[in-house]
Amino acid sequence: MRHRSLLILTSVITTGALTLTACGSRDEGKSTGDSDRITVVIGVDAPLTGSLSALGQGIKNSVDLAAKTANKTNEVPGVEFKIEALDDQAVPASGQANATKLVGEKDVLGVVGPLNSGVAQSMQGVFNSANLLQVSPANTNPALSQGDNWGTGDYKRPFQTYFRTAATDVVQGKFAAQYYYNDAKKRKVFVVDDKQTYGAGLASIFAAEFKRLGGTVVGTDHVTVKETDFSSTADKVKSSGADSVYFGGQYPEGGLLSDQIKKTGAKIPIMGGDGVYDPNFISASGESNDGDLATSIGYPVEKLDTAKKFITDYKAANYKDAYAAYGGYSYDAAWTVVQAVKAVVAANGGKLPDDARAKVTEATSKVAFDGVTGKVSFDKYGDTTNKQLTVYKVVNGAWTDVKSATFED
């Protein structure tokens, strides 16, 4: 998950702009090479307010940058890309309502988001029923692309419209367990999750792999999202004799849990997934949490040669908020939409077809390009083929990358 104040967007359709519909624009069959540019909207769904807004704002801004770049470089001749960003507040019902709204706006040909896997579950069916492409930069729950029975080896893609540029928890959870056991030499872990789709799934995968390697799960517990008193869980960790903690959840709860565990005198690290990899995890803890760990999808963007232009352009755009953990993946998700539209236009003689949404979704399966985060392409489930991950450690009050690798099961 893996994977953070809002720039108020004006109307996404400029007065007088030619508006495309999925079943044909007002000027049906108009060539994209004509003087009037066709407006294609990329929807964005993310938590733009609330405790996860730092991540959501990074997602929104990065998609906005991709749209502006496509327009500046005339990536798709005759097509002007705009975005419409909707706030889901990390709530599934809000995400579903946003999905319905975006489906009803016929100029929307692709949607980037959401951040949370639980929100994605509420949106997938809505998008699929309308053949509307969805590309998440942050969802990591395997069931979203491989079906509910993926854990038994029964892989079945539930929605053909769903893609993601983020690696799944199968990759991230196992990678974390292997680091804890093989690199950090931990043997007795206490596992905590927040009972949410992302957190519980990640914790389960981690625990299974840690035990397979020979480690012991000495205890488990759950915390509730938006609560702040985790002292009972902290006490259980202390009395368990654990040499480490794994937390499946997000940074607001993760930072407080780390703080309260350390206040018991248990000076042991807590490790989480991309949901805790954020500066706010560190600032949430009153105690020093040097030594705490997190995994995140991909390699550090700042160290990728492929990301240099993205970082420069993002800074030049003067966005109020940082691109955060999912900025590079959000840009690549938006660029996926751009490339799919480009392929559809090229295959249709420079025009957008009547069934543009279906064609764009179909074209996405074949999209491949060198993106901000590396090579971007998708497998038969719509999952990214880029399975690079990084372990970060809190050192002197800041996240520092300590190991990056391409995951191999």
Tab-separated table of C-alpha atoms in Angstrom:
chain	number	residue	atom	x	y	z
A	1	MET	CA	0.000	0.000	0.000
A	2	ARG	CA	2.570	0.357	-0.726
A	3	HIS	CA	1.958	3.500	-0.037
A	4	ARG	CA	0.875	11.368	0.770
A	5	SER	CA	-3.238	19.713	1.071
A	6	LEU	CA	-5.195	19.735	-1.830
A	7	LEU	CA	-4.767	21.923	-4.913
A	8	ILE	CA	-8.318	22.814	-5.826
A	9	LEU	CA	-8.906	21.829	-9.412
A	10	THR	CA	-11.063	23.910	-11.666
A	11	SER	CA	-13.491	22.227	-14.005
A	12	VAL	CA	-11.780	19.457	-15.874
A	13	ILE	CA	-13.498	20.377	-19.114
A	14	THR	CA	-12.574	23.789	-20.408
A	15	THR	CA	-15.441	25.733	-21.904
A	16	GLY	CA	-15.506	25.175	-25.613
A	17	ALA	CA	-13.298	22.092	-25.523
A	18	LEU	CA	-14.412	19.173	-27.614
A	19	THR	CA	-15.656	16.503	-25.226
A	20	LEU	CA	-15.176	12.851	-26.048
A	21	THR	CA	-17.723	10.266	-25.044
A	22	ALA	CA	-16.951	6.599	-24.723
A	23	CYS	CA	-19.604	5.937	-27.345
A	24	GLY	CA	-18.425	8.671	-29.652
A	25	SER	CA	-17.785	12.366	-29.116
A	26	ARG	CA	-20.143	15.181	-29.999
A	27	ASP	CA	-18.209	15.455	-33.256
A	28	GLU	CA	-18.122	11.696	-33.739
A	29	GLY	CA	-15.220	10.474	-35.788
A	30	LYS	CA	-13.346	13.773	-35.623
A	31	SER	CA	-9.653	13.294	-36.306
A	32	THR	CA	-7.292	14.029	-33.455
A	33	GLY	CA	-5.200	15.960	-35.911
A	34	ASP	CA	-7.905	18.607	-36.372
A	35	SER	CA	-7.450	22.070	-34.898
A	36	ASP	CA	-9.912	21.426	-32.065
A	37	ARG	CA	-8.200	19.161	-29.586
A	38	ILE	CA	-10.178	16.371	-28.037
A	39	THR	CA	-10.288	16.361	-24.246
A	40	VAL	CA	-9.531	13.055	-22.552
A	41	VAL	CA	-9.855	13.024	-18.781
A	42	ILE	CA	-7.807	10.839	-16.469
A	43	GLY	CA	-9.699	10.330	-13.254
A	44	VAL	CA	-7.865	10.196	-9.935
A	45	ASP	CA	-9.217	8.599	-6.780
A	46	ALA	CA	-7.206	8.904	-3.566
A	47	PRO	CA	-7.493	10.088	0.049
A	48	LEU	CA	-7.015	13.811	-0.479
A	49	THR	CA	-8.060	14.650	3.056
A	50	GLY	CA	-7.664	12.823	6.346
A	51	SER	CA	-4.786	10.937	7.902
A	52	LEU	CA	-3.517	9.504	4.591
A	53	SER	CA	-3.730	12.743	2.622
A	54	ALA	CA	0.049	13.046	2.325
A	55	LEU	CA	0.022	9.933	0.159
A	56	GLY	CA	-3.122	10.942	-1.715
A	57	GLN	CA	-1.825	14.369	-2.606
A	58	GLY	CA	1.381	12.837	-3.953
A	59	ILE	CA	-0.690	10.537	-6.160
A	60	LYS	CA	-2.877	13.361	-7.467
A	61	ASN	CA	0.005	15.730	-8.186
A	62	SER	CA	2.019	13.076	-9.999
A	63	VAL	CA	-0.907	12.221	-12.279
A	64	ASP	CA	-1.388	15.923	-12.931
A	65	LEU	CA	2.271	16.217	-13.891
A	66	ALA	CA	1.962	13.285	-16.312
A	67	ALA	CA	-1.070	14.860	-17.993
A	68	LYS	CA	0.687	18.203	-18.331
A	69	THR	CA	3.800	16.519	-19.723
A	70	ALA	CA	1.748	14.633	-22.316
A	71	ASN	CA	0.160	17.888	-23.430
A	72	LYS	CA	3.460	19.767	-23.531
A	73	THR	CA	5.155	17.100	-25.653
A	74	ASN	CA	2.055	16.472	-27.785
A	75	GLU	CA	2.349	12.790	-26.881
A	76	VAL	CA	-0.983	12.035	-28.547
A	77	PRO	CA	-1.509	14.492	-31.407
A	78	GLY	CA	-4.830	16.283	-31.145
A	79	VAL	CA	-5.585	15.035	-27.643
A	80	GLU	CA	-5.463	17.196	-24.544
A	81	PHE	CA	-5.286	15.335	-21.230
A	82	LYS	CA	-6.840	16.703	-18.074
A	83	ILE	CA	-7.451	15.165	-14.684
A	84	GLU	CA	-10.374	15.021	-12.316
A	85	ALA	CA	-9.353	14.191	-8.772
A	86	LEU	CA	-11.871	12.846	-6.269
A	87	ASP	CA	-11.371	12.327	-2.540
A	88	ASP	CA	-12.225	8.880	-1.151
A	89	GLN	CA	-10.925	9.641	2.386
A	90	ALA	CA	-9.716	6.015	2.426
A	91	VAL	CA	-13.365	4.919	2.794
A	92	PRO	CA	-14.673	2.122	0.502
A	93	ALA	CA	-18.174	3.600	0.192
A	94	SER	CA	-16.714	6.931	-0.923
A	95	GLY	CA	-14.524	5.168	-3.438
A	96	GLN	CA	-17.496	3.344	-4.892
A	97	ALA	CA	-19.435	6.607	-5.184
A	98	ASN	CA	-16.446	8.206	-6.907
A	99	ALA	CA	-16.202	5.284	-9.312
A	100	THR	CA	-19.854	5.704	-10.233
A	101	LYS	CA	-19.321	9.426	-10.807
A	102	LEU	CA	-16.306	8.857	-13.039
A	103	VAL	CA	-18.090	6.170	-15.047
A	104	GLY	CA	-20.882	8.655	-15.698
A	105	GLU	CA	-18.485	11.185	-17.188
A	106	LYS	CA	-17.951	9.876	-20.684
A	107	ASP	CA	-14.761	11.825	-21.341
A	108	VAL	CA	-12.991	9.803	-18.633
A	109	LEU	CA	-11.015	7.047	-20.380
A	110	GLY	CA	-8.871	5.876	-17.478
A	111	VAL	CA	-8.617	6.213	-13.716
A	112	VAL	CA	-5.510	6.204	-11.527
A	113	GLY	CA	-6.071	4.948	-7.989
A	114	PRO	CA	-7.009	4.251	-5.352
A	115	LEU	CA	-4.418	4.089	-2.579
A	116	ASN	CA	-6.145	1.518	-0.406
A	117	SER	CA	-6.855	-2.072	-1.428
A	118	GLY	CA	-10.116	-2.076	0.533
A	119	VAL	CA	-11.306	0.950	-1.430
A	120	ALA	CA	-10.277	-0.734	-4.681
A	121	GLN	CA	-12.502	-3.716	-3.903
A	122	SER	CA	-15.505	-1.403	-3.817
A	123	MET	CA	-14.622	0.208	-7.154
A	124	GLN	CA	-13.518	-2.639	-9.412
A	125	GLY	CA	-16.949	-3.923	-10.377
A	126	VAL	CA	-18.208	-0.426	-11.174
A	127	PHE	CA	-15.324	0.243	-13.554
A	128	ASN	CA	-15.471	-3.206	-15.096
A	129	SER	CA	-19.173	-2.883	-15.939
A	130	ALA	CA	-18.358	0.230	-17.961
A	131	ASN	CA	-15.120	-1.074	-19.551
A	132	LEU	CA	-13.293	1.785	-17.828
A	133	LEU	CA	-9.572	1.288	-17.264
A	134	GLN	CA	-8.276	1.438	-13.687
A	135	VAL	CA	-4.555	1.562	-12.877
A	136	SER	CA	-3.577	1.663	-9.223
A	137	PRO	CA	-0.150	2.920	-8.171
A	138	ALA	CA	-0.454	1.531	-4.649
A	139	ASN	CA	-2.854	-1.417	-4.190
A	140	THR	CA	-1.002	-4.508	-3.041
A	141	ASN	CA	-3.692	-7.054	-2.101
A	142	PRO	CA	-3.233	-10.093	-4.397
A	143	ALA	CA	-6.976	-10.861	-4.625
A	144	LEU	CA	-7.591	-7.692	-6.627
A	145	SER	CA	-5.885	-9.185	-9.661
A	146	GLN	CA	-5.625	-12.916	-8.958
A	147	GLY	CA	-8.960	-13.643	-7.268
A	148	ASP	CA	-9.971	-14.602	-3.754
A	149	ASN	CA	-8.461	-18.092	-4.009
A	150	TRP	CA	-4.974	-16.992	-5.040
A	151	GLY	CA	-3.561	-18.392	-1.778
A	152	THR	CA	-4.450	-21.938	-2.844
A	153	GLY	CA	-2.884	-21.537	-6.261
A	154	ASP	CA	-6.244	-21.022	-7.971
A	155	TYR	CA	-5.474	-17.819	-9.862
A	156	LYS	CA	-8.388	-16.208	-11.659
A	157	ARG	CA	-8.399	-12.600	-12.763
A	158	PRO	CA	-11.729	-11.131	-11.605
A	159	PHE	CA	-11.737	-7.867	-13.564
A	160	GLN	CA	-10.134	-7.249	-16.947
A	161	THR	CA	-10.166	-3.482	-16.423
A	162	TYR	CA	-7.894	-3.582	-13.358
A	163	PHE	CA	-4.130	-3.023	-13.574
A	164	ARG	CA	-1.491	-1.827	-11.129
A	165	THR	CA	2.050	-0.497	-11.164
A	166	ALA	CA	2.649	-1.637	-7.551
A	167	ALA	CA	3.970	-5.063	-6.623
A	168	THR	CA	1.602	-7.231	-4.572
A	169	ASP	CA	1.758	-8.226	-0.924
A	170	VAL	CA	2.799	-11.718	-1.958
A	171	VAL	CA	6.043	-10.140	-3.021
A	172	GLN	CA	6.264	-7.524	-0.281
A	173	GLY	CA	5.291	-9.766	2.641
A	174	LYS	CA	7.737	-12.498	1.682
A	175	PHE	CA	10.497	-9.985	1.027
A	176	ALA	CA	9.995	-8.525	4.508
A	177	ALA	CA	10.069	-11.950	6.162
A	178	GLN	CA	13.238	-12.902	4.309
A	179	TYR	CA	14.935	-9.699	5.393
A	180	TYR	CA	13.934	-10.134	9.021
A	181	TYR	CA	15.080	-13.768	9.113
A	182	ASN	CA	18.108	-13.799	6.808
A	183	ASP	CA	19.508	-10.278	7.174
A	184	ALA	CA	18.353	-9.020	10.574
A	185	LYS	CA	18.622	-12.518	12.096
A	186	LYS	CA	15.290	-12.240	13.886
A	187	ARG	CA	13.727	-15.475	15.141
A	188	LYS	CA	10.799	-14.537	17.408
A	189	VAL	CA	8.337	-12.073	15.916
A	190	PHE	CA	5.078	-10.667	17.278
A	191	VAL	CA	2.601	-9.922	14.459
A	192	VAL	CA	0.027	-7.119	14.665
A	193	ASP	CA	-2.451	-5.933	12.029
A	194	ASP	CA	-5.141	-3.249	11.743
A	195	LYS	CA	-7.901	-5.628	10.582
A	196	GLN	CA	-8.096	-3.895	7.191
A	197	THR	CA	-7.783	-5.596	3.805
A	198	TYR	CA	-4.263	-4.321	3.205
A	199	GLY	CA	-2.889	-4.728	6.701
A	200	ALA	CA	-4.353	-8.124	7.563
A	201	GLY	CA	-3.393	-9.578	4.181
A	202	LEU	CA	0.169	-8.327	4.391
A	203	ALA	CA	0.614	-9.590	7.953
A	204	SER	CA	-0.710	-13.037	6.999
A	205	ILE	CA	1.693	-13.396	4.084
A	206	PHE	CA	4.605	-12.204	6.195
A	207	ALA	CA	3.814	-14.636	9.012
A	208	ALA	CA	3.517	-17.631	6.694
A	209	GLU	CA	6.863	-16.916	5.062
A	210	PHE	CA	8.604	-16.190	8.379
A	211	LYS	CA	7.464	-19.547	9.757
A	212	ARG	CA	8.458	-21.313	6.545
A	213	LEU	CA	11.972	-19.966	6.955
A	214	GLY	CA	12.160	-21.368	10.481
A	215	GLY	CA	11.127	-18.413	12.590
A	216	THR	CA	8.470	-18.389	15.311
A	217	VAL	CA	5.429	-16.141	15.599
A	218	VAL	CA	5.292	-15.743	19.393
A	219	GLY	CA	2.031	-13.801	19.435
A	220	THR	CA	-0.545	-11.938	17.397
A	221	ASP	CA	-2.909	-9.041	18.047
A	222	HIS	CA	-5.046	-6.476	16.252
A	223	VAL	CA	-5.459	-2.721	16.547
A	224	THR	CA	-8.285	-0.503	15.360
A	225	VAL	CA	-7.781	2.212	12.759
A	226	LYS	CA	-8.024	5.778	14.104
A	227	GLU	CA	-7.621	4.691	17.714
A	228	THR	CA	-4.567	5.945	19.593
A	229	ASP	CA	-4.203	3.773	22.695
A	230	PHE	CA	-2.383	0.565	21.851
A	231	SER	CA	-0.918	0.023	25.317
A	232	SER	CA	-2.534	-3.401	25.740
A	233	THR	CA	-0.914	-4.605	22.524
A	234	ALA	CA	2.402	-3.082	23.583
A	235	ASP	CA	2.230	-4.941	26.890
A	236	LYS	CA	1.560	-8.220	25.081
A	237	VAL	CA	4.608	-7.633	22.888
A	238	LYS	CA	6.782	-6.933	25.930
A	239	SER	CA	5.681	-10.044	27.813
A	240	SER	CA	5.977	-12.319	24.745
A	241	GLY	CA	9.763	-12.161	24.640
A	242	ALA	CA	9.674	-11.213	20.965
A	243	ASP	CA	12.859	-9.943	19.374
A	244	SER	CA	10.901	-8.057	16.720
A	245	VAL	CA	7.419	-6.900	15.671
A	246	TYR	CA	5.744	-6.968	12.287
A	247	PHE	CA	2.843	-4.573	11.711
A	248	GLY	CA	0.367	-4.830	8.857
A	249	GLY	CA	-1.214	-1.409	8.537
A	250	GLN	CA	-0.644	2.267	7.853
A	251	TYR	CA	1.688	4.881	9.342
A	252	PRO	CA	-0.761	6.699	11.681
A	253	GLU	CA	-1.282	3.590	13.791
A	254	GLY	CA	2.173	2.177	13.088
A	255	GLY	CA	4.003	5.182	14.489
A	256	LEU	CA	1.935	5.188	17.668
A	257	LEU	CA	2.364	1.443	18.088
A	258	SER	CA	6.134	1.777	17.791
A	259	ASP	CA	6.105	4.568	20.378
A	260	GLN	CA	4.043	2.624	22.885
A	261	ILE	CA	5.998	-0.615	22.466
A	262	LYS	CA	9.244	1.201	23.181
A	263	LYS	CA	7.743	2.900	26.223
A	264	THR	CA	7.261	-0.562	27.775
A	265	GLY	CA	11.012	-1.035	27.671
A	266	ALA	CA	10.920	-3.453	24.760
A	267	LYS	CA	13.684	-1.965	22.664
A	268	ILE	CA	12.942	-4.046	19.586
A	269	PRO	CA	12.280	-3.002	16.005
A	270	ILE	CA	8.864	-2.817	14.396
A	271	MET	CA	8.666	-3.496	10.681
A	272	GLY	CA	5.848	-2.706	8.294
A	273	GLY	CA	5.060	-2.486	4.622
A	274	ASP	CA	4.828	0.496	2.307
A	275	GLY	CA	1.897	1.769	4.376
A	276	VAL	CA	4.278	2.817	7.161
A	277	TYR	CA	7.048	4.096	4.910
A	278	ASP	CA	6.365	7.777	5.445
A	279	PRO	CA	7.976	10.566	7.511
A	280	ASN	CA	4.760	10.767	9.523
A	281	PHE	CA	5.451	7.291	10.910
A	282	ILE	CA	8.568	8.703	12.526
A	283	SER	CA	6.968	11.939	13.733
A	284	ALA	CA	4.059	10.006	15.299
A	285	SER	CA	6.437	8.429	17.806
A	286	GLY	CA	7.566	10.371	20.858
A	287	GLU	CA	10.257	7.786	21.499
A	288	SER	CA	13.205	7.380	19.171
A	289	ASN	CA	12.302	4.693	16.644
A	290	ASP	CA	15.734	4.377	15.119
A	291	GLY	CA	16.013	0.809	13.915
A	292	ASP	CA	12.396	0.471	12.827
A	293	LEU	CA	11.954	-0.892	9.319
A	294	ALA	CA	9.655	-0.751	6.321
A	295	THR	CA	9.508	-2.314	2.907
A	296	SER	CA	8.347	-0.356	-0.099
A	297	ILE	CA	7.722	-1.181	-3.703
A	298	GLY	CA	10.496	-0.440	-6.155
A	299	TYR	CA	13.873	1.156	-5.604
A	300	PRO	CA	14.315	4.615	-4.023
A	301	VAL	CA	13.053	7.003	-6.677
A	302	GLU	CA	15.773	9.487	-5.809
A	303	LYS	CA	18.418	6.931	-6.759
A	304	LEU	CA	16.918	5.919	-10.098
A	305	ASP	CA	18.417	7.460	-13.205
A	306	THR	CA	15.011	6.939	-14.818
A	307	ALA	CA	13.403	9.224	-12.221
A	308	LYS	CA	15.691	12.259	-12.536
A	309	LYS	CA	13.438	14.123	-14.964
A	310	PHE	CA	10.344	13.321	-12.918
A	311	ILE	CA	11.942	14.714	-9.762
A	312	THR	CA	13.148	17.849	-11.555
A	313	ASP	CA	9.781	18.460	-13.226
A	314	TYR	CA	7.864	17.828	-10.017
A	315	LYS	CA	9.945	20.387	-8.133
A	316	ALA	CA	9.578	22.873	-10.985
A	317	ALA	CA	5.787	22.496	-10.874
A	318	ASN	CA	5.808	23.852	-7.295
A	319	TYR	CA	3.229	21.476	-5.929
A	320	LYS	CA	2.408	22.171	-2.299
A	321	ASP	CA	2.897	18.542	-1.273
A	322	ALA	CA	5.678	16.036	-1.907
A	323	TYR	CA	5.267	13.189	-4.385
A	324	ALA	CA	5.668	10.855	-1.390
A	325	ALA	CA	5.902	7.090	-1.574
A	326	TYR	CA	3.750	6.541	-4.661
A	327	GLY	CA	4.590	9.541	-6.828
A	328	GLY	CA	6.709	7.685	-9.356
A	329	TYR	CA	4.218	4.828	-9.587
A	330	SER	CA	1.352	7.297	-9.993
A	331	TYR	CA	3.133	9.065	-12.833
A	332	ASP	CA	3.750	5.707	-14.495
A	333	ALA	CA	0.111	4.709	-13.970
A	334	ALA	CA	-1.058	7.915	-15.643
A	335	TRP	CA	1.464	7.470	-18.441
A	336	THR	CA	0.051	3.982	-18.942
A	337	VAL	CA	-3.326	5.572	-19.658
A	338	VAL	CA	-1.681	8.049	-22.037
A	339	GLN	CA	0.118	5.278	-23.914
A	340	ALA	CA	-3.021	3.172	-24.182
A	341	VAL	CA	-4.929	6.136	-25.629
A	342	LYS	CA	-2.032	6.759	-28.004
A	343	ALA	CA	-2.132	3.161	-29.243
A	344	VAL	CA	-5.892	3.277	-29.777
A	345	VAL	CA	-5.691	6.518	-31.722
A	346	ALA	CA	-2.845	5.226	-33.889
A	347	ALA	CA	-4.727	2.009	-34.645
A	348	ASN	CA	-7.844	3.925	-35.633
A	349	GLY	CA	-6.395	6.225	-38.251
A	350	GLY	CA	-5.750	9.120	-35.915
A	351	LYS	CA	-9.231	9.064	-34.430
A	352	LEU	CA	-10.775	7.905	-31.216
A	353	PRO	CA	-13.242	5.053	-31.852
A	354	ASP	CA	-16.810	4.902	-30.616
A	355	ASP	CA	-15.895	2.169	-28.097
A	356	ALA	CA	-12.863	4.077	-26.801
A	357	ARG	CA	-13.067	2.784	-23.241
A	358	ALA	CA	-13.042	-0.876	-24.216
A	359	LYS	CA	-10.267	-0.298	-26.726
A	360	VAL	CA	-8.132	1.601	-24.194
A	361	THR	CA	-8.500	-1.205	-21.655
A	362	GLU	CA	-7.556	-3.776	-24.269
A	363	ALA	CA	-4.530	-1.741	-25.356
A	364	THR	CA	-3.245	-1.500	-21.787
A	365	SER	CA	-2.378	-5.193	-21.741
A	366	LYS	CA	0.219	-4.487	-24.417
A	367	VAL	CA	1.586	-1.244	-23.011
A	368	ALA	CA	5.329	-1.268	-22.369
A	369	PHE	CA	7.598	1.718	-21.816
A	370	ASP	CA	10.556	2.928	-19.797
A	371	GLY	CA	8.953	4.771	-16.914
A	372	VAL	CA	9.959	6.732	-13.849
A	373	THR	CA	10.234	3.529	-11.813
A	374	GLY	CA	11.805	1.396	-14.526
A	375	LYS	CA	10.317	-0.820	-17.191
A	376	VAL	CA	6.522	-0.631	-17.109
A	377	SER	CA	4.496	-3.553	-18.422
A	378	PHE	CA	1.869	-5.957	-17.143
A	379	ASP	CA	1.367	-9.700	-16.865
A	380	LYS	CA	-1.805	-11.639	-17.710
A	381	TYR	CA	-3.378	-10.663	-14.384
A	382	GLY	CA	-2.765	-6.956	-14.877
A	383	ASP	CA	0.022	-6.985	-12.295
A	384	THR	CA	3.251	-5.114	-12.817
A	385	THR	CA	6.203	-7.114	-14.097
A	386	ASN	CA	8.506	-4.835	-12.065
A	387	LYS	CA	9.097	-6.649	-8.772
A	388	GLN	CA	11.807	-4.484	-7.288
A	389	LEU	CA	11.572	-3.754	-3.565
A	390	THR	CA	13.532	-1.888	-0.927
A	391	VAL	CA	13.947	-2.174	2.833
A	392	TYR	CA	14.216	1.132	4.682
A	393	LYS	CA	15.449	1.692	8.246
A	394	VAL	CA	14.956	4.691	10.521
A	395	VAL	CA	18.438	6.084	11.110
A	396	ASN	CA	18.921	9.313	13.081
A	397	GLY	CA	15.237	10.068	12.734
A	398	ALA	CA	14.960	9.601	8.973
A	399	TRP	CA	14.220	6.747	6.568
A	400	THR	CA	17.365	5.343	4.958
A	401	ASP	CA	17.401	2.602	2.352
A	402	VAL	CA	19.412	-0.423	3.477
A	403	LYS	CA	18.649	-3.069	0.878
A	404	SER	CA	17.160	-3.100	-2.616
A	405	ALA	CA	16.587	-6.226	-4.645
A	406	THR	CA	14.517	-7.783	-7.372
A	407	PHE	CA	12.265	-10.303	-5.689
A	408	GLU	CA	12.494	-13.886	-6.776
A	409	ASP	CA	10.125	-16.399	-5.192
